[in-house]
């Protein structure tokens, strides 16, 4: 069951990004100062006014937009070199969203600071996936609002903003509860940040939590937080249509939409030109990618789902699919590794698996989020597969991609989960033997189907005990899986010094497992006999000497390249 999403003037009563007549209004008001803006804004409508006017009929919408424009002259939207401090919580999507938000603010004349004490604007990019994630942000907010209250009168006031999923979920609650929060911006409203901050400068709270059906920020080139990083995220789609019964994501991030392929490839190329050696294609549901922007592919047939898998929605016809994107992205630079996350197990047609196996620069690493090992619980979760279908997929993946590294997500203590269901998850963990795992205790989220239809009936201490058991079984099995690599050499992309010791370097192998090794001299790999030291961005061969559930340790053999090491596979 899909939640109808607000399009246009909606929940928070802000107007859509850049109405057609926007440019005209900006030009006619250019030159008036902040003071003037403040006076006019104070006399104008407040946030309450908009909330009262949420979702007016179409005609009224236009009127409202026209009325509003004079309150936002272009000069006001400029950051005037104010310093922004950004703090990111949650998943990799939020890391990428932080880069997008920053790219938009930088273009508006803001500066970035990594020191909280010198910030003029503090923005938290937030996560709502579990109660604990939100609690961390409420706590942080209390600290920041205390900081704001202590600002001297002689200083420019500090502005605080909540961005992302929690903003989307709790917009009014945040504004009511935390009067010192100035702006609230949902995941599809980052283009509106300069305007929201301009409104905040006049002392009013401002919010935009409109979800969009088509916003992908395709034209915004994210500005990476660490410019020297060897790897980068490239967002390829946003939102999710799956509606798993426990999950808040479809409500906070909205409907699934894909970014045009051409803009993705352009970004991958740009990153390659900058020397980035590994790109992770990102989205809530990457392998449902479907670019419908190119007319000639609009009627293409939908590829089949993985055998034994179903969806709550009808097959979506038309558009360029994930296999095509993967094919094209892996051709951009043969020395650039390609990963993708997070996929849904339903969308693994044979052609995707074949590509992963065939291309030397697509990592042989798949995330196959199982969530539970019990078919009964999987049905309650509305995952669209049984334990048997999932295990069949794992077998097909392992047959197609020998040596593939597998990771998964699991939820302990979902509604109605019995001890027997839990033991089935334990046995799935043992049977599949994942290399990497993300395990969570179930946290009920309002709005979801589970919240409305199911009972959160597993007591907290039982959830905790089951989670601990899953973690310990996962670790045991991962140690065995990783232990099988001892004595073998691994191709590692060097990231930099290890956290524990300056005498050691760390990087990741093809399976995305962390590898730590002493920073010693090695052969340069050209056969010239020259001796070099490994640098971030180098591919090196490391012989594994020991393994734990999370890390491999080893010794450097020599420098190499992706192509050369593939030739010797
Ligand atoms: N409670 C616990 N874990 C959750 N996840 C998603 N929603 C919840 C929830 N309500 C987990 C799933 C998902 C991962 C990103 O977070 O395992 O794959
Ligand atoms: Fe949430 Fe992932 Fe399910 Fe989408 S596929 S509803 S993001 S768990």
XYZ file of C-alpha atoms and ligand atoms in Angstrom:
595
model
C 0.000 0.000 0.000
C 1.595 3.233 -1.098
C 1.275 6.445 0.812
C 0.147 9.271 -1.505
C 2.914 11.821 -1.567
C 2.557 15.558 -1.554
C 3.601 17.204 -4.767
C 3.711 20.950 -5.116
C 2.502 23.051 -2.207
C 2.140 20.552 0.566
C 2.642 19.530 4.122
C 4.895 22.289 5.324
C 3.250 24.908 3.197
C 6.345 26.104 1.420
C 6.143 26.732 -2.287
C 7.755 24.416 -4.802
C 11.356 25.011 -5.723
C 11.743 27.760 -8.281
C 8.273 28.542 -9.641
C 8.227 29.695 -13.255
C 7.952 33.349 -12.413
C 10.717 33.154 -9.802
C 13.399 34.705 -11.963
C 11.259 37.732 -12.752
C 10.608 38.348 -9.084
C 14.265 38.004 -8.172
C 15.334 40.589 -10.703
C 12.727 43.108 -9.703
C 13.698 43.020 -6.042
C 17.463 42.885 -6.459
C 19.394 45.377 -4.355
C 17.171 45.651 -1.314
C 18.965 44.818 1.899
C 18.538 42.259 4.629
C 16.923 44.822 6.888
C 14.288 45.621 4.327
C 13.723 41.930 3.793
C 13.337 41.385 7.523
C 10.699 44.099 7.830
C 8.706 42.809 4.904
C 9.048 39.236 6.072
C 7.827 40.113 9.562
C 4.720 41.661 8.025
C 4.254 38.684 5.713
C 2.873 35.219 6.311
C 4.450 33.034 8.987
C 5.042 29.290 8.989
C 1.728 28.820 10.826
C 0.003 30.636 7.997
C 1.390 28.079 5.568
C 0.558 25.142 7.763
C -3.040 26.312 7.885
C -2.977 26.607 4.120
C -1.509 23.207 3.421
C -2.645 21.630 0.138
C -4.868 24.394 -1.189
C -6.556 23.935 -4.579
C -4.390 24.527 -7.642
C -5.586 28.077 -8.281
C -4.795 29.226 -4.745
C -1.349 27.700 -5.048
C -0.395 30.024 -7.851
C -1.719 33.000 -5.983
C 0.295 32.084 -2.946
C 3.461 31.673 -4.972
C 2.988 35.070 -6.581
C 2.398 36.648 -3.209
C 5.454 35.051 -1.721
C 8.075 35.909 -4.268
C 8.726 39.516 -3.222
C 9.803 38.260 0.201
C 12.847 36.549 -1.273
C 15.143 38.849 -3.231
C 18.196 37.194 -4.777
C 20.762 39.054 -2.662
C 19.234 37.565 0.473
C 19.842 34.040 -0.790
C 23.570 34.563 -0.802
C 25.513 33.111 2.073
C 27.737 36.188 2.452
C 30.641 33.935 3.415
C 28.905 32.640 6.515
C 30.473 29.442 7.802
C 28.533 26.189 7.715
C 29.287 23.181 9.899
C 27.718 19.942 8.626
C 27.314 16.825 10.728
C 26.158 13.542 9.184
C 24.233 10.696 10.837
C 23.023 7.383 9.427
C 23.695 5.694 6.117
C 25.950 6.344 3.116
C 23.024 8.056 1.383
C 23.292 10.717 4.060
C 27.007 11.116 3.406
C 26.164 11.755 -0.229
C 23.261 14.047 0.717
C 25.645 16.066 2.886
C 27.867 16.560 -0.155
C 24.848 17.641 -2.225
C 23.629 20.082 0.447
C 27.122 21.499 0.731
C 27.468 21.857 -3.063
C 24.249 23.923 -3.090
C 25.336 26.134 -0.190
C 28.826 26.616 -1.555
C 27.324 27.877 -4.806
C 25.326 30.364 -2.750
C 28.459 31.847 -1.212
C 28.681 29.931 2.087
C 32.017 28.725 3.449
C 32.582 25.374 5.105
C 34.119 24.908 8.523
C 35.049 21.701 10.318
C 35.223 23.537 13.662
C 31.941 23.751 15.497
C 32.975 26.786 17.528
C 33.476 28.997 14.480
C 30.224 28.022 12.725
C 27.498 30.534 11.830
C 25.208 27.760 10.649
C 25.083 24.193 11.993
C 23.249 21.627 9.887
C 22.593 18.043 11.002
C 21.870 15.528 8.233
C 19.705 13.096 10.160
C 18.478 9.496 10.185
C 15.140 8.038 11.326
C 15.597 4.365 10.642
C 15.569 3.359 14.318
C 14.538 5.074 17.550
C 18.159 5.039 18.748
C 19.338 7.015 15.708
C 16.762 9.722 16.442
C 17.597 9.776 20.139
C 21.228 10.524 19.336
C 20.101 13.534 17.286
C 17.722 14.872 19.973
C 20.636 14.703 22.449
C 22.971 16.469 20.067
C 20.334 19.109 19.421
C 20.079 19.893 23.113
C 23.825 20.502 23.215
C 23.704 22.714 20.111
C 20.750 24.809 21.242
C 22.582 25.406 24.554
C 25.549 26.586 22.487
C 23.245 28.897 20.541
C 21.798 30.426 23.705
C 25.307 31.197 24.959
C 26.224 33.191 21.843
C 27.091 36.767 22.762
C 24.791 39.544 21.593
C 27.760 41.097 19.829
C 28.136 37.966 17.689
C 25.992 37.044 14.671
C 23.306 34.613 15.846
C 24.002 30.941 15.315
C 21.493 29.189 13.035
C 20.638 25.509 13.464
C 19.057 23.285 10.830
C 17.739 19.729 10.780
C 18.028 18.078 7.378
C 17.101 14.673 5.977
C 14.900 11.836 7.209
C 14.183 13.069 10.727
C 13.249 16.476 9.357
C 10.810 14.760 7.030
C 9.310 12.582 9.751
C 9.112 15.044 12.630
C 8.924 18.461 10.999
C 6.326 20.095 13.288
C 7.480 18.310 16.424
C 11.023 19.585 15.924
C 9.883 23.159 15.378
C 7.566 23.077 18.387
C 9.822 21.199 20.759
C 13.071 22.889 19.852
C 12.257 26.559 19.446
C 15.916 27.272 18.783
C 15.945 25.193 15.614
C 15.793 27.612 12.696
C 15.291 25.435 9.665
C 13.921 22.014 8.804
C 14.574 20.574 5.318
C 13.512 17.134 4.068
C 15.647 14.985 1.725
C 14.097 16.499 -1.408
C 14.384 20.139 -0.267
C 18.135 20.780 -0.292
C 17.894 23.138 -3.270
C 15.746 25.312 -1.034
C 18.411 25.629 1.678
C 19.606 29.124 0.693
C 16.019 30.434 0.891
C 15.297 28.659 4.157
C 18.475 30.089 5.681
C 17.553 33.547 4.393
C 14.189 33.301 6.152
C 15.977 32.117 9.305
C 18.226 35.190 9.203
C 15.176 37.321 9.837
C 14.533 35.365 13.035
C 11.704 33.140 11.773
C 11.615 29.373 11.634
C 11.466 27.967 8.089
C 10.636 24.522 6.779
C 10.357 22.616 3.531
C 9.564 18.919 3.740
C 7.964 18.436 0.362
C 8.681 15.069 -1.160
C 9.183 15.053 -4.883
C 8.371 12.515 -7.563
C 11.350 13.452 -9.671
C 14.085 15.175 -7.648
C 17.386 13.317 -8.094
C 19.783 16.284 -7.811
C 21.109 15.044 -11.155
C 22.634 18.419 -11.988
C 24.241 19.001 -8.565
C 27.807 17.765 -8.466
C 28.391 16.696 -4.859
C 31.436 18.313 -3.249
C 33.377 15.622 -1.445
C 34.119 16.217 2.217
C 37.647 14.851 1.877
C 38.949 15.910 -1.523
C 41.901 13.461 -1.381
C 39.727 10.403 -0.758
C 40.447 7.393 -2.938
C 36.785 6.400 -3.084
C 33.495 8.230 -3.619
C 29.744 7.644 -3.580
C 27.611 8.365 -6.614
C 23.891 8.502 -6.000
C 21.954 6.780 -8.819
C 18.418 6.721 -7.458
C 16.379 7.949 -4.499
C 13.413 6.675 -2.534
C 11.901 3.220 -2.290
C 8.620 1.648 -3.444
C 9.001 -1.659 -1.630
C 7.180 -0.762 1.569
C 8.724 -3.479 3.762
C 6.389 -3.436 6.742
C 9.007 -2.318 9.316
C 10.643 0.415 7.278
C 10.233 4.191 7.520
C 12.315 4.914 4.396
C 9.450 5.069 1.857
C 7.829 7.700 4.123
C 10.911 9.820 4.722
C 12.528 9.556 1.310
C 9.491 9.096 -0.867
C 8.873 7.334 -4.144
C 11.543 5.568 -6.115
C 13.075 7.636 -8.929
C 16.273 7.192 -10.910
C 18.778 9.710 -12.026
C 19.409 9.937 -15.797
C 22.162 7.542 -16.826
C 24.095 10.197 -18.741
C 24.522 12.384 -15.640
C 25.703 9.405 -13.590
C 28.322 8.482 -16.167
C 29.447 12.084 -16.349
C 30.004 12.131 -12.598
C 31.867 8.810 -12.641
C 34.106 10.171 -15.416
C 34.752 13.360 -13.480
C 35.716 11.362 -10.384
C 38.013 9.188 -12.469
C 39.686 12.327 -13.866
C 40.186 13.513 -10.279
C 42.008 10.271 -9.464
C 39.239 8.553 -7.482
C 39.845 4.792 -7.659
C 36.601 3.368 -6.330
C 33.014 4.418 -6.866
C 30.042 3.030 -4.956
C 26.747 3.442 -6.799
C 24.262 4.407 -4.134
C 20.537 4.220 -3.583
C 17.895 2.722 -1.295
C 17.259 0.100 -3.899
C 20.001 0.390 -6.496
C 19.186 -2.629 -8.593
C 15.645 -1.326 -9.228
C 17.336 1.479 -11.200
C 15.136 2.534 -14.151
C 16.057 5.603 -16.153
C 13.054 6.658 -18.208
C 14.552 9.943 -19.390
C 15.529 8.626 -22.828
C 12.521 8.265 -25.107
C 13.782 5.282 -27.134
C 13.873 3.054 -24.054
C 10.456 3.977 -22.665
C 8.777 0.794 -23.889
C 11.541 -1.676 -22.974
C 10.186 -4.785 -21.238
C 10.718 -5.170 -17.492
C 13.491 -7.663 -16.690
C 12.368 -10.660 -14.645
C 12.655 -10.710 -10.862
C 14.983 -13.159 -9.135
C 13.330 -16.604 -9.142
C 10.793 -17.032 -6.314
C 10.604 -13.267 -5.559
C 7.612 -10.926 -5.792
C 6.809 -7.249 -5.271
C 3.780 -5.393 -3.932
C 3.686 -3.311 -7.117
C 3.119 -4.314 -10.749
C 6.177 -4.873 -12.985
C 7.476 -1.491 -14.133
C 7.892 -1.439 -17.886
C 10.323 0.747 -19.786
C 13.574 2.527 -19.099
C 17.249 1.685 -18.948
C 17.953 -0.842 -16.211
C 20.640 -1.502 -13.674
C 22.526 -4.036 -15.841
C 22.916 -1.349 -18.513
C 24.137 1.215 -15.971
C 26.603 -1.247 -14.467
C 27.899 -2.134 -17.916
C 28.410 1.524 -18.833
C 29.815 2.627 -15.467
C 32.387 -0.167 -15.480
C 33.609 0.929 -18.930
C 34.423 4.504 -17.844
C 37.795 3.658 -16.326
C 39.228 0.120 -16.240
C 41.356 1.112 -13.224
C 38.346 2.212 -11.194
C 36.556 -0.257 -8.955
C 32.754 -0.235 -9.045
C 30.599 -1.296 -6.091
C 26.907 -0.770 -5.458
C 24.682 -0.636 -2.412
C 22.060 -1.210 -1.220
C 20.309 -3.698 -3.489
C 17.141 -5.699 -2.856
C 17.519 -9.456 -3.436
C 14.482 -9.434 -5.762
C 16.337 -7.648 -8.589
C 19.236 -9.920 -9.483
C 18.586 -11.072 -13.037
C 21.269 -13.365 -14.505
C 22.658 -10.552 -16.649
C 23.588 -8.519 -13.535
C 25.352 -11.512 -11.973
C 27.106 -12.249 -15.265
C 28.395 -8.682 -15.490
C 29.730 -8.784 -11.941
C 31.577 -11.982 -12.812
C 32.850 -10.829 -16.213
C 34.087 -7.300 -15.508
C 37.439 -7.181 -13.772
C 36.633 -3.819 -12.140
C 33.193 -4.662 -10.691
C 33.861 -5.931 -7.181
C 32.860 -9.521 -6.498
C 30.919 -8.420 -3.481
C 27.150 -8.415 -3.068
C 24.926 -7.158 -0.299
C 21.926 -9.473 -0.045
C 19.843 -8.124 2.863
C 17.920 -11.144 4.176
C 16.365 -9.510 7.310
C 15.207 -12.887 8.689
C 15.698 -16.608 8.141
C 12.055 -17.464 8.824
C 9.574 -17.491 5.921
C 6.771 -16.640 8.353
C 8.576 -13.498 9.559
C 9.626 -12.599 5.995
C 5.958 -12.641 5.029
C 5.059 -10.369 7.952
C 7.910 -8.091 6.863
C 6.497 -8.093 3.305
C 9.856 -8.885 1.828
C 8.439 -10.788 -1.139
C 10.453 -14.007 -0.725
C 10.749 -17.125 1.398
C 13.810 -18.525 3.126
C 14.018 -21.160 0.368
C 13.893 -18.597 -2.470
C 16.589 -16.547 -0.701
C 18.844 -19.584 -0.288
C 18.295 -20.504 -3.920
C 19.415 -16.993 -4.881
C 22.532 -17.330 -2.701
C 23.347 -20.580 -4.502
C 22.804 -18.990 -7.923
C 25.015 -16.033 -6.921
C 27.784 -18.359 -5.701
C 27.550 -20.496 -8.858
C 27.725 -17.400 -11.087
C 30.428 -15.549 -9.127
C 32.794 -18.054 -7.512
C 34.453 -16.643 -4.380
C 31.919 -13.788 -4.090
C 31.926 -11.955 -0.754
C 28.429 -11.689 0.740
C 26.989 -9.287 3.274
C 23.521 -8.940 4.743
C 21.211 -7.037 7.096
C 19.167 -8.769 9.806
C 16.516 -7.571 12.233
C 16.169 -9.339 15.600
C 12.822 -9.456 17.404
C 10.417 -8.328 14.682
C 6.693 -8.405 15.560
C 5.528 -11.944 16.337
C 9.022 -13.471 16.048
C 9.106 -16.716 18.045
C 12.142 -18.523 19.405
C 11.798 -20.950 16.507
C 11.779 -18.085 13.959
C 14.879 -16.685 15.637
C 16.647 -20.062 15.443
C 15.891 -20.134 11.729
C 17.733 -16.820 11.378
C 20.639 -18.297 13.344
C 20.687 -21.277 10.985
C 20.552 -19.018 7.895
C 23.572 -17.100 9.221
C 25.403 -20.409 9.680
C 24.346 -21.768 6.316
C 25.272 -18.713 4.211
C 28.364 -17.691 6.213
C 28.472 -14.000 5.343
C 31.716 -12.015 5.275
C 30.094 -8.805 6.482
C 26.911 -8.317 8.513
C 24.724 -5.477 9.806
C 22.482 -6.615 12.628
C 19.803 -4.598 14.414
C 17.137 -4.976 17.087
C 13.668 -4.183 15.727
C 12.564 -0.634 16.458
C 8.933 0.197 15.764
C 8.400 3.209 13.500
C 5.186 5.161 13.224
C 3.427 5.240 9.843
C 4.767 1.843 8.799
C 2.480 -1.098 8.117
C 3.907 -2.968 11.111
C 3.003 -0.004 13.353
C -0.593 -0.035 12.147
C -1.197 -3.769 11.761
C 1.215 -5.723 13.954
C 2.144 -5.955 17.623
C 5.652 -5.024 18.731
C 5.391 -7.959 21.117
C 8.954 -9.193 21.575
C 10.151 -7.771 24.928
C 13.198 -5.461 24.776
C 15.427 -7.855 26.735
C 14.500 -10.739 24.419
C 15.308 -8.590 21.378
C 18.651 -7.733 22.952
C 19.464 -11.359 23.747
C 18.521 -12.514 20.242
C 20.554 -9.705 18.693
C 23.598 -10.671 20.763
C 23.191 -14.264 19.691
C 22.963 -13.259 16.013
C 26.066 -11.075 16.381
C 28.083 -13.833 17.974
C 27.021 -16.437 15.365
C 27.726 -13.959 12.561
C 31.219 -13.274 13.990
C 32.039 -16.937 14.346
C 31.061 -17.640 10.747
C 32.703 -14.486 9.354
C 35.960 -15.430 11.134
C 35.786 -18.801 9.386
C 34.967 -17.224 5.997
C 37.747 -14.654 6.355
C 40.105 -17.274 7.809
C 39.900 -19.118 4.477
C 41.874 -16.198 2.985
C 44.931 -16.741 5.212
C 47.940 -17.625 3.068
C 46.317 -16.173 -0.066
C 47.068 -12.833 -1.678
C 44.434 -10.104 -1.868
C 44.168 -7.115 -4.155
C 43.900 -4.091 -1.872
C 43.135 -0.466 -2.658
C 45.298 1.555 -0.234
C 43.299 4.173 1.719
C 45.966 5.557 4.072
C 47.515 5.017 7.506
C 45.676 2.614 9.785
C 43.901 4.137 12.789
C 45.899 2.097 15.284
C 49.454 2.711 14.105
C 51.269 5.146 11.828
C 53.590 2.285 10.863
C 50.694 0.437 9.258
C 48.520 1.102 6.220
C 44.970 0.028 5.616
C 42.723 -0.508 2.633
C 39.967 -2.800 1.393
C 40.043 -5.964 -0.638
C 37.675 -6.683 -3.495
C 35.172 -8.136 -0.991
C 35.146 -4.816 0.930
C 36.918 -6.305 3.945
C 39.401 -4.108 5.771
C 43.041 -5.170 5.300
C 45.856 -3.858 7.542
C 49.561 -4.296 6.715
C 52.946 -2.788 7.688
C 54.028 0.225 5.625
C 57.150 -1.384 4.168
C 58.993 -0.999 0.885
C 57.817 -3.152 -2.018
C 58.492 -3.853 -5.685
C 56.875 -1.238 -7.902
C 55.185 -3.940 -10.001
C 56.594 -2.892 -13.385
C 59.277 -5.563 -13.299
C 61.985 -2.837 -13.246
C 63.181 -3.943 -9.824
C 62.496 -0.451 -8.410
C 61.414 -0.277 -4.769
C 58.567 2.019 -3.677
C 56.281 2.812 -0.721
C 52.519 2.379 -1.062
C 50.486 5.558 -1.490
C 46.732 6.121 -1.001
C 45.035 5.184 -4.284
C 47.584 2.448 -5.145
C 46.464 -1.101 -5.795
C 48.755 -3.512 -3.932
C 48.931 -7.253 -3.431
C 48.891 -8.253 0.222
C 49.515 -11.768 1.489
C 47.063 -12.461 4.336
C 48.717 -13.735 7.521
C 45.761 -13.644 9.946
C 42.013 -12.931 9.938
C 39.278 -11.948 12.367
C 35.558 -11.430 11.750
C 36.180 -7.867 10.581
C 39.806 -7.461 9.540
C 42.507 -9.208 7.557
C 46.158 -8.666 8.446
C 48.979 -9.261 6.020
C 52.264 -8.287 4.422
C 52.867 -6.267 1.277
C 53.978 -8.187 -1.806
C 54.056 -5.596 -4.583
C 52.265 -2.770 -6.330
C 49.950 -3.785 -9.157
C 47.007 -2.548 -11.218
C 43.412 -3.752 -11.520
C 43.969 -5.037 -15.056
C 47.234 -6.787 -14.256
C 45.864 -8.530 -11.208
C 42.748 -9.601 -13.159
C 44.973 -11.135 -15.830
C 46.566 -13.354 -13.151
C 43.276 -14.348 -11.534
N 14.107 -1.558 13.040
C 15.319 -2.161 12.972
N 16.060 -2.216 11.852
C 15.550 -1.656 10.740
N 16.027 -1.564 9.489
C 15.142 -0.886 8.743
N 14.075 -0.537 9.493
C 14.305 -1.014 10.738
C 13.570 -0.980 11.947
N 12.378 -0.399 12.011
C 17.300 -2.163 9.066
C 17.107 -3.172 7.928
C 17.629 -2.429 6.745
C 18.723 -1.596 7.355
C 19.169 -0.443 6.537
O 18.152 -1.152 8.574
O 17.894 -4.291 8.213
O 18.107 -3.281 5.723
Fe 13.218 -0.031 3.610
Fe 15.068 -1.248 2.089
Fe 12.578 -2.315 2.351
Fe 12.953 -0.037 0.936
S 13.782 -2.124 0.463
S 11.323 -0.423 2.429
S 14.575 0.961 2.125
S 14.170 -2.066 3.953
